[in-house]
CSV table of N, CA, C and O in Angstrom, one decimal:
chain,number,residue,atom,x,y,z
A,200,UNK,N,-156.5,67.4,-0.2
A,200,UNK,CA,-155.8,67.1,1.0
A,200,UNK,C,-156.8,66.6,2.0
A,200,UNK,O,-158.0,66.9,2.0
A,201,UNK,N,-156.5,66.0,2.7
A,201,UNK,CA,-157.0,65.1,3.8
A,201,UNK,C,-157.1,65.1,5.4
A,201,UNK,O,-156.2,64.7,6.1
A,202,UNK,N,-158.0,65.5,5.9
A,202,UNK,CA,-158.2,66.4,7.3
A,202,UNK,C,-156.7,66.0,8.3
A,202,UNK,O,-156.0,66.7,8.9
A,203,UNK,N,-156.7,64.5,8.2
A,203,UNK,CA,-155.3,63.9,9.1
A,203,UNK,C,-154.1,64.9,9.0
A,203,UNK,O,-153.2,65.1,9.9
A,204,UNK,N,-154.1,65.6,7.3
A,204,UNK,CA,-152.6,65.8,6.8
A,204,UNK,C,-153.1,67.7,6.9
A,204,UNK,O,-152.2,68.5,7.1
A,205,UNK,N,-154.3,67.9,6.8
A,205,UNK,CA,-154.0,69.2,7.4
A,205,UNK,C,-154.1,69.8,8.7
A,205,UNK,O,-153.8,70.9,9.0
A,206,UNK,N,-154.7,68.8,9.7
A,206,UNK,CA,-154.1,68.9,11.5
A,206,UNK,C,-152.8,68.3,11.8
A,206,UNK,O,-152.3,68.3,12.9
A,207,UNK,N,-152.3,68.0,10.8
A,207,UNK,CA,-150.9,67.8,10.5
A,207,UNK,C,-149.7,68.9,10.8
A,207,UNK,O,-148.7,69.0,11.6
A,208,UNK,N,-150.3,69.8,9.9
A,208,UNK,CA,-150.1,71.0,9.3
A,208,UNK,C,-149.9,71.9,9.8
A,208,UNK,O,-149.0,72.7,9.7
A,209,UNK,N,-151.5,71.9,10.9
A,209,UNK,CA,-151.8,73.0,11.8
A,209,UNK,C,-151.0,72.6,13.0
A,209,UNK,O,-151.0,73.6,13.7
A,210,UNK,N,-150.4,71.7,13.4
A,210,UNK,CA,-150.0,71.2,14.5
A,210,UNK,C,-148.7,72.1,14.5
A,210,UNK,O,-148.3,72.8,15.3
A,211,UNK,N,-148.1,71.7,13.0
A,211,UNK,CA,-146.8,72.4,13.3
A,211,UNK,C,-146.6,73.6,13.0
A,211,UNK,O,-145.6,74.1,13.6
A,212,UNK,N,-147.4,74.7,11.9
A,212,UNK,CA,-147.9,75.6,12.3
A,212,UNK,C,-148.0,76.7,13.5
A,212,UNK,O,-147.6,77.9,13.6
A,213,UNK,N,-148.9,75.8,14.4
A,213,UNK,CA,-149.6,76.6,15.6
A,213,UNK,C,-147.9,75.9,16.7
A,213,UNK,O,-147.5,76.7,17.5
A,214,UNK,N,-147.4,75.0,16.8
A,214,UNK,CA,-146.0,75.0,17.5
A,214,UNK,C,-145.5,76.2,16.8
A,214,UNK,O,-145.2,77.1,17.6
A,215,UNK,N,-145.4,76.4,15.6
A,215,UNK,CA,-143.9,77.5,15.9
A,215,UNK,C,-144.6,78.4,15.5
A,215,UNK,O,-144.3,78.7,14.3
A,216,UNK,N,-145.8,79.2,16.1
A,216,UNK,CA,-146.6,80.5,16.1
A,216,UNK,C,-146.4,80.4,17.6
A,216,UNK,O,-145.6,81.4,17.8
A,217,UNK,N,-146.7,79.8,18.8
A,217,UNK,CA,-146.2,79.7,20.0
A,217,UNK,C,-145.0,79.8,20.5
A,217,UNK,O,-144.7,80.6,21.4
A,218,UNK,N,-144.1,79.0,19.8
A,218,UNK,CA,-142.8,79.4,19.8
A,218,UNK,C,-142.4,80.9,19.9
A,218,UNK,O,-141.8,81.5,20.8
A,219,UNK,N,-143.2,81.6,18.2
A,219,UNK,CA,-142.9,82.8,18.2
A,219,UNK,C,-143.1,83.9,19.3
A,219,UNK,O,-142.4,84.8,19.7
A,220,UNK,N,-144.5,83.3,19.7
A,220,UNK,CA,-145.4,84.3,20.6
A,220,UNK,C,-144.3,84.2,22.1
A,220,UNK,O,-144.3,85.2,22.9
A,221,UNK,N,-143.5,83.1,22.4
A,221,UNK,CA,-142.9,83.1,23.5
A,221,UNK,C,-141.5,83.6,23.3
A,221,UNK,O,-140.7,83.8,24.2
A,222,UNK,N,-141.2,83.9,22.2
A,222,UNK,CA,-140.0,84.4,22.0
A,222,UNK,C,-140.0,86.2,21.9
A,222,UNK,O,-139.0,86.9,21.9
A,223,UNK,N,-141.2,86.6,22.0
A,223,UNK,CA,-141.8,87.9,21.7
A,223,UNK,C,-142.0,88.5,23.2
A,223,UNK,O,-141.4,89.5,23.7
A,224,UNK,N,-142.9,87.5,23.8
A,224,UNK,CA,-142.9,87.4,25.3
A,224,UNK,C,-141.8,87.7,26.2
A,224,UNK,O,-141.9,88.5,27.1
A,225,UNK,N,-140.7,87.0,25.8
A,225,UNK,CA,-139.5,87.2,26.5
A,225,UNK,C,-138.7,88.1,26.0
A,225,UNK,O,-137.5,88.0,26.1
A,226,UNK,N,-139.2,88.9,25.5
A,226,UNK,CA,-138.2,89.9,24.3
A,226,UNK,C,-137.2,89.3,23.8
A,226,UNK,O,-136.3,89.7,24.5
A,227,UNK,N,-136.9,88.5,23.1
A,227,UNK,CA,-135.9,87.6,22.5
A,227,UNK,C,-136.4,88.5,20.9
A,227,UNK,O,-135.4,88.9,20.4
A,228,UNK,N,-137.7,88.8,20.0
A,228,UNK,CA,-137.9,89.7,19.2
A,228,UNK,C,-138.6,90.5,20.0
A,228,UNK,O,-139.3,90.3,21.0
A,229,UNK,N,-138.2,91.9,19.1
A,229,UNK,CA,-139.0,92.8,19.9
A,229,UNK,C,-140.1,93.7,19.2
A,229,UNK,O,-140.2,94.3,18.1
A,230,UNK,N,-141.0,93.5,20.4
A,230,UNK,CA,-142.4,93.6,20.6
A,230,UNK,C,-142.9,94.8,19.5
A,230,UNK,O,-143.8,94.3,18.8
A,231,UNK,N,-142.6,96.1,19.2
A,231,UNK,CA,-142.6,96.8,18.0
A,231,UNK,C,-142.6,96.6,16.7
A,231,UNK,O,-143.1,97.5,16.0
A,232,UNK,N,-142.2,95.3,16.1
A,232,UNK,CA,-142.1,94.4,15.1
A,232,UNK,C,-143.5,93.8,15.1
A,232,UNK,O,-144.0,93.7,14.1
A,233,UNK,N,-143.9,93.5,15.8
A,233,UNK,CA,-145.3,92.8,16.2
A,233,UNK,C,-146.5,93.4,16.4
A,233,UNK,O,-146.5,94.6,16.8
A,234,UNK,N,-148.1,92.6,16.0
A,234,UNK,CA,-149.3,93.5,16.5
A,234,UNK,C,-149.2,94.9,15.4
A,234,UNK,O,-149.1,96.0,15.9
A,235,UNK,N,-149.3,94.9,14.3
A,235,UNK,CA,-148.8,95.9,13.6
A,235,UNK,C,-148.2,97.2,14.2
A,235,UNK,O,-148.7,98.2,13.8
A,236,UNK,N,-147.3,97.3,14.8
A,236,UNK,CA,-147.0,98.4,15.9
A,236,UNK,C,-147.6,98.8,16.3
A,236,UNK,O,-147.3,100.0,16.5
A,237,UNK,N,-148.8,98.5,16.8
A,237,UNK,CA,-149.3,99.3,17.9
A,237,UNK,C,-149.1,98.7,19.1
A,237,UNK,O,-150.1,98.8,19.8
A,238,UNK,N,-148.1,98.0,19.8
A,238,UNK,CA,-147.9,97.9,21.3
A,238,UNK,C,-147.4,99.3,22.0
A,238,UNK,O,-146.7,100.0,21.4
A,239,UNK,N,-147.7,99.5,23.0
A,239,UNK,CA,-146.9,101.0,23.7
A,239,UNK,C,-145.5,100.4,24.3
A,239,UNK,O,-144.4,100.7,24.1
A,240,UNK,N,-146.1,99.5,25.1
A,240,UNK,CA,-145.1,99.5,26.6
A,240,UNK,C,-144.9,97.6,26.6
A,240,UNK,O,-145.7,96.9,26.1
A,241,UNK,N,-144.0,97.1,27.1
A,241,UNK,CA,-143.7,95.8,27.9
A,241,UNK,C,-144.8,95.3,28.1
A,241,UNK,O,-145.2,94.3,27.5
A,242,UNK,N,-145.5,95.9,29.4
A,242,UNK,CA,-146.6,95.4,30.2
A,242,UNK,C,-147.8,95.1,28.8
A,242,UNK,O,-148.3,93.9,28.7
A,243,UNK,N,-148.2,95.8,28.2
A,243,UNK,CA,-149.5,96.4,27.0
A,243,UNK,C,-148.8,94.6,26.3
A,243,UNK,O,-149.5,93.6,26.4
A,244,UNK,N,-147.6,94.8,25.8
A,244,UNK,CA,-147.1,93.4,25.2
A,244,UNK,C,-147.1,92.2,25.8
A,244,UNK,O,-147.3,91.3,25.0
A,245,UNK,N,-147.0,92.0,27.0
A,245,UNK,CA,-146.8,90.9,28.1
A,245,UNK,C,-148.4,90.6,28.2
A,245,UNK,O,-148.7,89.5,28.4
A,246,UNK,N,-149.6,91.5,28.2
A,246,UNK,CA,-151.1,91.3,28.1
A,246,UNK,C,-151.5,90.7,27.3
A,246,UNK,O,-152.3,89.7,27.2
A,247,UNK,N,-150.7,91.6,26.1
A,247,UNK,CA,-151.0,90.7,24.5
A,247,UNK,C,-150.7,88.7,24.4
A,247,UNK,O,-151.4,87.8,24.4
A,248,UNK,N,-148.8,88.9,24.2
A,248,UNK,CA,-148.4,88.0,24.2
A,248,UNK,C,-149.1,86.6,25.2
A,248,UNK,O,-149.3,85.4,24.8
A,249,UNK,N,-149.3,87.2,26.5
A,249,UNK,CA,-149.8,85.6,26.9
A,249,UNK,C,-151.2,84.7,26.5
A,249,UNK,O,-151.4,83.5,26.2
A,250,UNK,N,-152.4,86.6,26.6
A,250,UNK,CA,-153.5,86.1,25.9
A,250,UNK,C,-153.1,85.2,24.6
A,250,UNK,O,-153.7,84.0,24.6
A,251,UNK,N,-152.3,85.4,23.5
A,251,UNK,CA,-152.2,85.1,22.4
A,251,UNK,C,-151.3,83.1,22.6
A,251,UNK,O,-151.3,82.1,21.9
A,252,UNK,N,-150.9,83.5,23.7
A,252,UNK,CA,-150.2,82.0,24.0
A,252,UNK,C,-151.2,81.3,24.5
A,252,UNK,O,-151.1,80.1,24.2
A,253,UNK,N,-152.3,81.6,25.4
A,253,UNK,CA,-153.6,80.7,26.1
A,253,UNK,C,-154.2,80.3,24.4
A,253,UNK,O,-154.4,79.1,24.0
A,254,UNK,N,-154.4,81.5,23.7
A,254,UNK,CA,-155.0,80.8,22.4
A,254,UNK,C,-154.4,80.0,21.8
A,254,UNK,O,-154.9,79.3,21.0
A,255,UNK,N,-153.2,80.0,22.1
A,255,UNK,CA,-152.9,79.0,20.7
A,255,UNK,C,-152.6,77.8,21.8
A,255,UNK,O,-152.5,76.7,21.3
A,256,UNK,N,-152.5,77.9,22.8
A,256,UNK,CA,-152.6,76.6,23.8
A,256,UNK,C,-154.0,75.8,23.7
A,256,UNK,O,-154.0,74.6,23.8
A,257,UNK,N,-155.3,76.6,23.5
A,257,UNK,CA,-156.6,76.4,23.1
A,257,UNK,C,-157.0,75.6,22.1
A,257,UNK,O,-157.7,74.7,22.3
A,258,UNK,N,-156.4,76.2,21.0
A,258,UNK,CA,-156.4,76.0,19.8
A,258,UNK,C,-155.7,74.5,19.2
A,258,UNK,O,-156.1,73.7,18.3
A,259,UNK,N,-155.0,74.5,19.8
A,259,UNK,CA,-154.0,73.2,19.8
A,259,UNK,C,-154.9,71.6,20.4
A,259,UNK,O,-155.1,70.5,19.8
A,260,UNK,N,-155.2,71.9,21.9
A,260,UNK,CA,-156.2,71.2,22.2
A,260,UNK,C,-157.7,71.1,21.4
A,260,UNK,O,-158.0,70.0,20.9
A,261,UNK,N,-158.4,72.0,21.3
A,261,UNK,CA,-159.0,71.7,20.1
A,261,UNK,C,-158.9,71.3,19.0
A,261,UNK,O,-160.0,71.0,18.5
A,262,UNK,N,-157.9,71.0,18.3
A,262,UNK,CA,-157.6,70.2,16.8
A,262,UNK,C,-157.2,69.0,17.9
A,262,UNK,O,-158.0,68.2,17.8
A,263,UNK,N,-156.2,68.7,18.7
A,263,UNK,CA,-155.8,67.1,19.4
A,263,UNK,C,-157.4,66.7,19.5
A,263,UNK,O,-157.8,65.7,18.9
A,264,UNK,N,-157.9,67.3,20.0
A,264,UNK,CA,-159.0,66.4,20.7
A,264,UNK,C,-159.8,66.1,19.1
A,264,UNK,O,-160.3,65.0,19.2
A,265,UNK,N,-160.1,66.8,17.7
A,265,UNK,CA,-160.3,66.7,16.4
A,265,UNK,C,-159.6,65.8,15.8
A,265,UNK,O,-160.3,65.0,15.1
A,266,UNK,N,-158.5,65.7,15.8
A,266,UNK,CA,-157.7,64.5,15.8
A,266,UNK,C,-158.1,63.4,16.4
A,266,UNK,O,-158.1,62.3,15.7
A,267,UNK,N,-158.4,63.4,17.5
A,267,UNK,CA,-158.7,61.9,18.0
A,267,UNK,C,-160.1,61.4,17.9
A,267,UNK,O,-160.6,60.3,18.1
A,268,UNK,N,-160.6,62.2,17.5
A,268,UNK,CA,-162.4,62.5,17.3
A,268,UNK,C,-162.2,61.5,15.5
A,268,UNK,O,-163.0,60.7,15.1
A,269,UNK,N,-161.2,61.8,15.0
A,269,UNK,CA,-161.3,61.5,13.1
A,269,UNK,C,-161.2,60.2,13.5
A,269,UNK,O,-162.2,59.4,13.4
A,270,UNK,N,-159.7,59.8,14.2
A,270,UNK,CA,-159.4,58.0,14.1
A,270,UNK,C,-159.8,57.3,14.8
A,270,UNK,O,-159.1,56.3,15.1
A,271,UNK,N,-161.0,57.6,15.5
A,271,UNK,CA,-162.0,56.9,16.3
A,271,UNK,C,-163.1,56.5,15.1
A,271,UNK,O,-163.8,55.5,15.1
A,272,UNK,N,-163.1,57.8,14.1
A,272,UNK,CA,-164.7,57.7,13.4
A,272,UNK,C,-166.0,58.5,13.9
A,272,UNK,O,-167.1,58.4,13.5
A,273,UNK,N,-165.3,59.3,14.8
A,273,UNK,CA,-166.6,60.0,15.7
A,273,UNK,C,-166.7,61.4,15.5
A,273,UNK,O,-165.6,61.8,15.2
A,274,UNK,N,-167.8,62.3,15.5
A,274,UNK,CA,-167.9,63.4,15.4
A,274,UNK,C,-168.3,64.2,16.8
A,274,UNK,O,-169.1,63.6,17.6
A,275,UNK,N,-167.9,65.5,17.0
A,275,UNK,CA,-168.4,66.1,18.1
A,275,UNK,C,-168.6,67.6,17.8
A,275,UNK,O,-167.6,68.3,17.7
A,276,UNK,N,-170.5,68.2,17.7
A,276,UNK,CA,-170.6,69.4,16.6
A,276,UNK,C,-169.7,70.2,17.6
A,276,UNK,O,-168.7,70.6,17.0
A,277,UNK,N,-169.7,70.5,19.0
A,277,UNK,CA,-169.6,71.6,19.7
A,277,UNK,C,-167.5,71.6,19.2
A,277,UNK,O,-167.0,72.7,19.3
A,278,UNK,N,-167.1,71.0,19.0
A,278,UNK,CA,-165.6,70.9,18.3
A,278,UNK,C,-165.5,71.4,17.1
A,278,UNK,O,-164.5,72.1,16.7
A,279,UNK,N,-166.6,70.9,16.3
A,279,UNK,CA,-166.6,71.8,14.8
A,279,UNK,C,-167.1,73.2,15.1
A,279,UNK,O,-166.3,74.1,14.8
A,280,UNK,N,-168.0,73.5,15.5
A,280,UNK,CA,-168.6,74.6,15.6
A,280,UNK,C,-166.9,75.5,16.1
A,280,UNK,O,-166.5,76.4,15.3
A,281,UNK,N,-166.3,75.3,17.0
A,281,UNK,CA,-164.7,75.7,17.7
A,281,UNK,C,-163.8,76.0,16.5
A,281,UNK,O,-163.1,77.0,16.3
A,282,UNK,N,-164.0,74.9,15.6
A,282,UNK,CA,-163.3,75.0,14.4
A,282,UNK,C,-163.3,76.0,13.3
A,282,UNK,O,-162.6,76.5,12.4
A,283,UNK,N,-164.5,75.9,13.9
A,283,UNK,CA,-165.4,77.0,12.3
A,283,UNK,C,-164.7,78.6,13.0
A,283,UNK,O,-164.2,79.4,12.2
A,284,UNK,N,-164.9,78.8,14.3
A,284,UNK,CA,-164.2,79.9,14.9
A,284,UNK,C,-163.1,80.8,14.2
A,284,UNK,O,-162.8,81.9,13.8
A,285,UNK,N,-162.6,79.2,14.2
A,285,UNK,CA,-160.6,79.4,14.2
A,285,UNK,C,-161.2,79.3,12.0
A,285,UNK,O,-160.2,78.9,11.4
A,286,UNK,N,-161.5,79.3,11.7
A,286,UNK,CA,-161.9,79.7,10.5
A,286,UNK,C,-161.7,81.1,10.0
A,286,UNK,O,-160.9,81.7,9.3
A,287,UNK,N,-162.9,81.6,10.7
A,287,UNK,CA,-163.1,82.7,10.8
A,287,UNK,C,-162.0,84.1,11.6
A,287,UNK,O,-162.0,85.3,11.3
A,288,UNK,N,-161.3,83.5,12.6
A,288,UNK,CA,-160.2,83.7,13.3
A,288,UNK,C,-159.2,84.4,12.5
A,288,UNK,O,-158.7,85.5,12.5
A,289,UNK,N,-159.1,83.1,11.7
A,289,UNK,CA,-157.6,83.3,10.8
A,289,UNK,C,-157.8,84.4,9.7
A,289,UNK,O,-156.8,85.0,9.2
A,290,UNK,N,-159.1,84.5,9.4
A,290,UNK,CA,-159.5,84.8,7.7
A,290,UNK,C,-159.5,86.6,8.6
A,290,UNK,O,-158.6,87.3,8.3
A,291,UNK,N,-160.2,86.9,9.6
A,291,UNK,CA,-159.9,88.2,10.2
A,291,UNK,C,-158.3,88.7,10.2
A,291,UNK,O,-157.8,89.7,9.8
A,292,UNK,N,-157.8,87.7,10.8
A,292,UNK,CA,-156.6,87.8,10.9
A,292,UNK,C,-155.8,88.2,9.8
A,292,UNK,O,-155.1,89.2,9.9
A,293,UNK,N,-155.9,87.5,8.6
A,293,UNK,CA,-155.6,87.9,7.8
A,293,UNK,C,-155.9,89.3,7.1
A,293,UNK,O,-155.2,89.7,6.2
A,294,UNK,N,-156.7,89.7,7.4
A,294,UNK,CA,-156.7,91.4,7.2
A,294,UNK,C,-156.8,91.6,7.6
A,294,UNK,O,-157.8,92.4,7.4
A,295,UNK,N,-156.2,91.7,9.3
A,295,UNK,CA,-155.4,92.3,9.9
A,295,UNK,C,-154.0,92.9,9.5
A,295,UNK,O,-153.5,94.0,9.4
A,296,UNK,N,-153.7,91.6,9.2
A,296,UNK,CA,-152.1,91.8,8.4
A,296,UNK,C,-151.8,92.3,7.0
A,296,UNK,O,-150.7,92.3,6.5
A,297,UNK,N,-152.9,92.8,6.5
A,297,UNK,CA,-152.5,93.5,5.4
A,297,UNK,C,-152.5,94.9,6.2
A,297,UNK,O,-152.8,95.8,5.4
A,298,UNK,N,-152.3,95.3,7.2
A,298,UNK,CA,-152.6,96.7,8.0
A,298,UNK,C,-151.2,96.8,8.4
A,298,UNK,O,-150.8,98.0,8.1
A,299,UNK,N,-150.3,96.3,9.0
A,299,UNK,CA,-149.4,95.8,9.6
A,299,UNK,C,-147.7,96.5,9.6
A,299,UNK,O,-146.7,96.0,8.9
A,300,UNK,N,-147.7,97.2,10.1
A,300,UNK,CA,-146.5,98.2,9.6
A,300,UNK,C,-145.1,97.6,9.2
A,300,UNK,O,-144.2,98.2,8.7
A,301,UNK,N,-145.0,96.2,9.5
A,301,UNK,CA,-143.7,95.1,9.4
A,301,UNK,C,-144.1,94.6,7.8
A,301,UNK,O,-145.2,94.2,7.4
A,302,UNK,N,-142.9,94.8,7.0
A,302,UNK,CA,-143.1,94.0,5.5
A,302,UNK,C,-143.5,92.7,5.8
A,302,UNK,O,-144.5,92.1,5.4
A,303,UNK,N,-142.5,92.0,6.8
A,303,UNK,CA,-142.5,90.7,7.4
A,303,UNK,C,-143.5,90.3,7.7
A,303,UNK,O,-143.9,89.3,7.1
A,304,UNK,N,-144.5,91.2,8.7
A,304,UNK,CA,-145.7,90.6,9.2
A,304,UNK,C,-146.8,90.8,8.3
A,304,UNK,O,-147.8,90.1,8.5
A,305,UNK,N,-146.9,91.5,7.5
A,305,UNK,CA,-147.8,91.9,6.2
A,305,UNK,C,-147.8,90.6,5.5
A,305,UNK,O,-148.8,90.0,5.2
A,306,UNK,N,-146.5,90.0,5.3
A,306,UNK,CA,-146.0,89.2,4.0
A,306,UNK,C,-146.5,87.6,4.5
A,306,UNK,O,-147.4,86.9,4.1
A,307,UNK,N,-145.6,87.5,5.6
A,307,UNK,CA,-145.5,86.5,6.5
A,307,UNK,C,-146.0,85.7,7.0
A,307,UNK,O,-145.9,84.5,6.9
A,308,UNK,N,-146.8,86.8,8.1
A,308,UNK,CA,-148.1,86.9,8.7
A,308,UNK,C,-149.1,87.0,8.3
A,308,UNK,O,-150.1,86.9,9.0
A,309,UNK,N,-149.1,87.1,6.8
A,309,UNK,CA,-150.6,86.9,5.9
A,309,UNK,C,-151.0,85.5,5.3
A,309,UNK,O,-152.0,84.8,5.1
A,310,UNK,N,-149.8,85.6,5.2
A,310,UNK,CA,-150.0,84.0,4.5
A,310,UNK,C,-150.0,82.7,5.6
A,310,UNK,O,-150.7,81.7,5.4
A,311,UNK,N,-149.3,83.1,6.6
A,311,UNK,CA,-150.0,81.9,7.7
A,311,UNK,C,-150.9,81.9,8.0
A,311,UNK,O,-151.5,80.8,8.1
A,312,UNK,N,-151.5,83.0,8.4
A,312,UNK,CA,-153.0,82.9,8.6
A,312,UNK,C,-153.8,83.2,7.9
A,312,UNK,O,-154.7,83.7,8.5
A,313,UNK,N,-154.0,83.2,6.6
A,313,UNK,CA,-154.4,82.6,5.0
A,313,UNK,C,-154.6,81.1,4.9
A,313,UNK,O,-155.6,80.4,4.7
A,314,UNK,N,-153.6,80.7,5.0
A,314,UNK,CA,-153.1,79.2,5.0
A,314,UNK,C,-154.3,78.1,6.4
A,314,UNK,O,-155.2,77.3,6.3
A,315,UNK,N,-153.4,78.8,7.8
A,315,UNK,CA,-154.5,78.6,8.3
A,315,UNK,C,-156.3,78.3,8.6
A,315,UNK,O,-157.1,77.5,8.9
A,316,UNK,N,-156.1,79.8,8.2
A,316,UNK,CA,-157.8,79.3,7.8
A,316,UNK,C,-158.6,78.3,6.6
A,316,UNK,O,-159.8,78.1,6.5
A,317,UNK,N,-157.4,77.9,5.4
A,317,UNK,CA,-157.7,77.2,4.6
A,317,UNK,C,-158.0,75.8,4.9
A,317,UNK,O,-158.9,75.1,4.5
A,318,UNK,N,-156.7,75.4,6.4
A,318,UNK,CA,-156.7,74.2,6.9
A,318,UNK,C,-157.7,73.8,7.6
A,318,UNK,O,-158.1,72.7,7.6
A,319,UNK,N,-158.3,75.0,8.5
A,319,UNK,CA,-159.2,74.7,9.5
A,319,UNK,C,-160.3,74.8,8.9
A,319,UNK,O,-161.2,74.3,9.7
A,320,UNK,N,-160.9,75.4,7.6
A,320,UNK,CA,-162.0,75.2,6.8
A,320,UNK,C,-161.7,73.3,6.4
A,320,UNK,O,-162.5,72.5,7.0
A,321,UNK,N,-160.4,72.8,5.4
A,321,UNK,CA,-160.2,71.5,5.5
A,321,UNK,C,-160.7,70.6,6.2
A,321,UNK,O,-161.3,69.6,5.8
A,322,UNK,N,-160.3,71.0,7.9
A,322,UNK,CA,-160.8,70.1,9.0
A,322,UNK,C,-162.1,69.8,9.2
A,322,UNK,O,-162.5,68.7,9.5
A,323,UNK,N,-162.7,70.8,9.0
A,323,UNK,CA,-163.7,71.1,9.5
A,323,UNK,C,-165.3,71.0,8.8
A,323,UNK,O,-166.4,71.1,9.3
A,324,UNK,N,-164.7,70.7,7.1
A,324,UNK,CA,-166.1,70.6,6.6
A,324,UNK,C,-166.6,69.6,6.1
A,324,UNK,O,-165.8,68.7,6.1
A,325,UNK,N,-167.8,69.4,5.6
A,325,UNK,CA,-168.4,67.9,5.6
A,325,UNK,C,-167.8,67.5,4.8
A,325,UNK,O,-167.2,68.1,4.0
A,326,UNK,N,-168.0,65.8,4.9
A,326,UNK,CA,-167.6,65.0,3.6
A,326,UNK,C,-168.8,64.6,2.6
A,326,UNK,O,-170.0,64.5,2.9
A,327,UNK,N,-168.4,64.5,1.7
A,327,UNK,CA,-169.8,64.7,0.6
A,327,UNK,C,-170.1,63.3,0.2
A,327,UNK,O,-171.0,63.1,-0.6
């Protein structure tokens, strides 16, 4: 696979992980289902959820600006180095989610951010 086709990936991905996170936000799902149960209250969730929407607002911009960095031909380390983050991010993440009291978010939630970090290792590592 080919760095274009897995910021591809991650694009649509990290949209409907935001999506989720604002649908969570707004209690549209609820917040207990999420964070392996451990949220207490609204407010404890409403702290979580937005932090978690700045990130993937973050995150998003960092691969755009990676994207435009590839079909230029140009490299920029302080963007990889960001990348390698979100590497390591996801691969935490991911066992996180085997802890996770939701089958869903165990199941789910493991494998996206599994997958995830597969892609952003993809993006992110030299060409030989």
């Amino acid at each position: 696979m080919n760095k274009i086709i897995a910021l591809k990936i991650m694009f649509l991905l990290l949209g409907a992980l935001l999506i989720f996170h604002v649908l969570i936000f707004t209690e549209q799902i609820p917040y207990d289902k999420v964070w392996a149960g451990k949220l207490n209250s609204v407010e404890e969730m409403k702290a979580f959820e937005a932090f978690s929407i700045l990130i993937n607002l973050f995150m998003i911009l960092i691969l755009s600006i990676k994207y435009k960095l590839l079909e230029s031909g140009k490299s920029n380390k302080a963007i990889n180095i960001l990348i390698w983050v979100f590497v390591v991010f996801f691969a935490l993440n991911t066992v996180g989610n085997m802890f996770a009291k939701s089958l869903i978010e165990l199941i789910l939630g493991g494998i996206l951010t599994l997958v995830s970090s597969i892609l952003c290792f993809i993006i992110v590592k030299k060409e030989k």
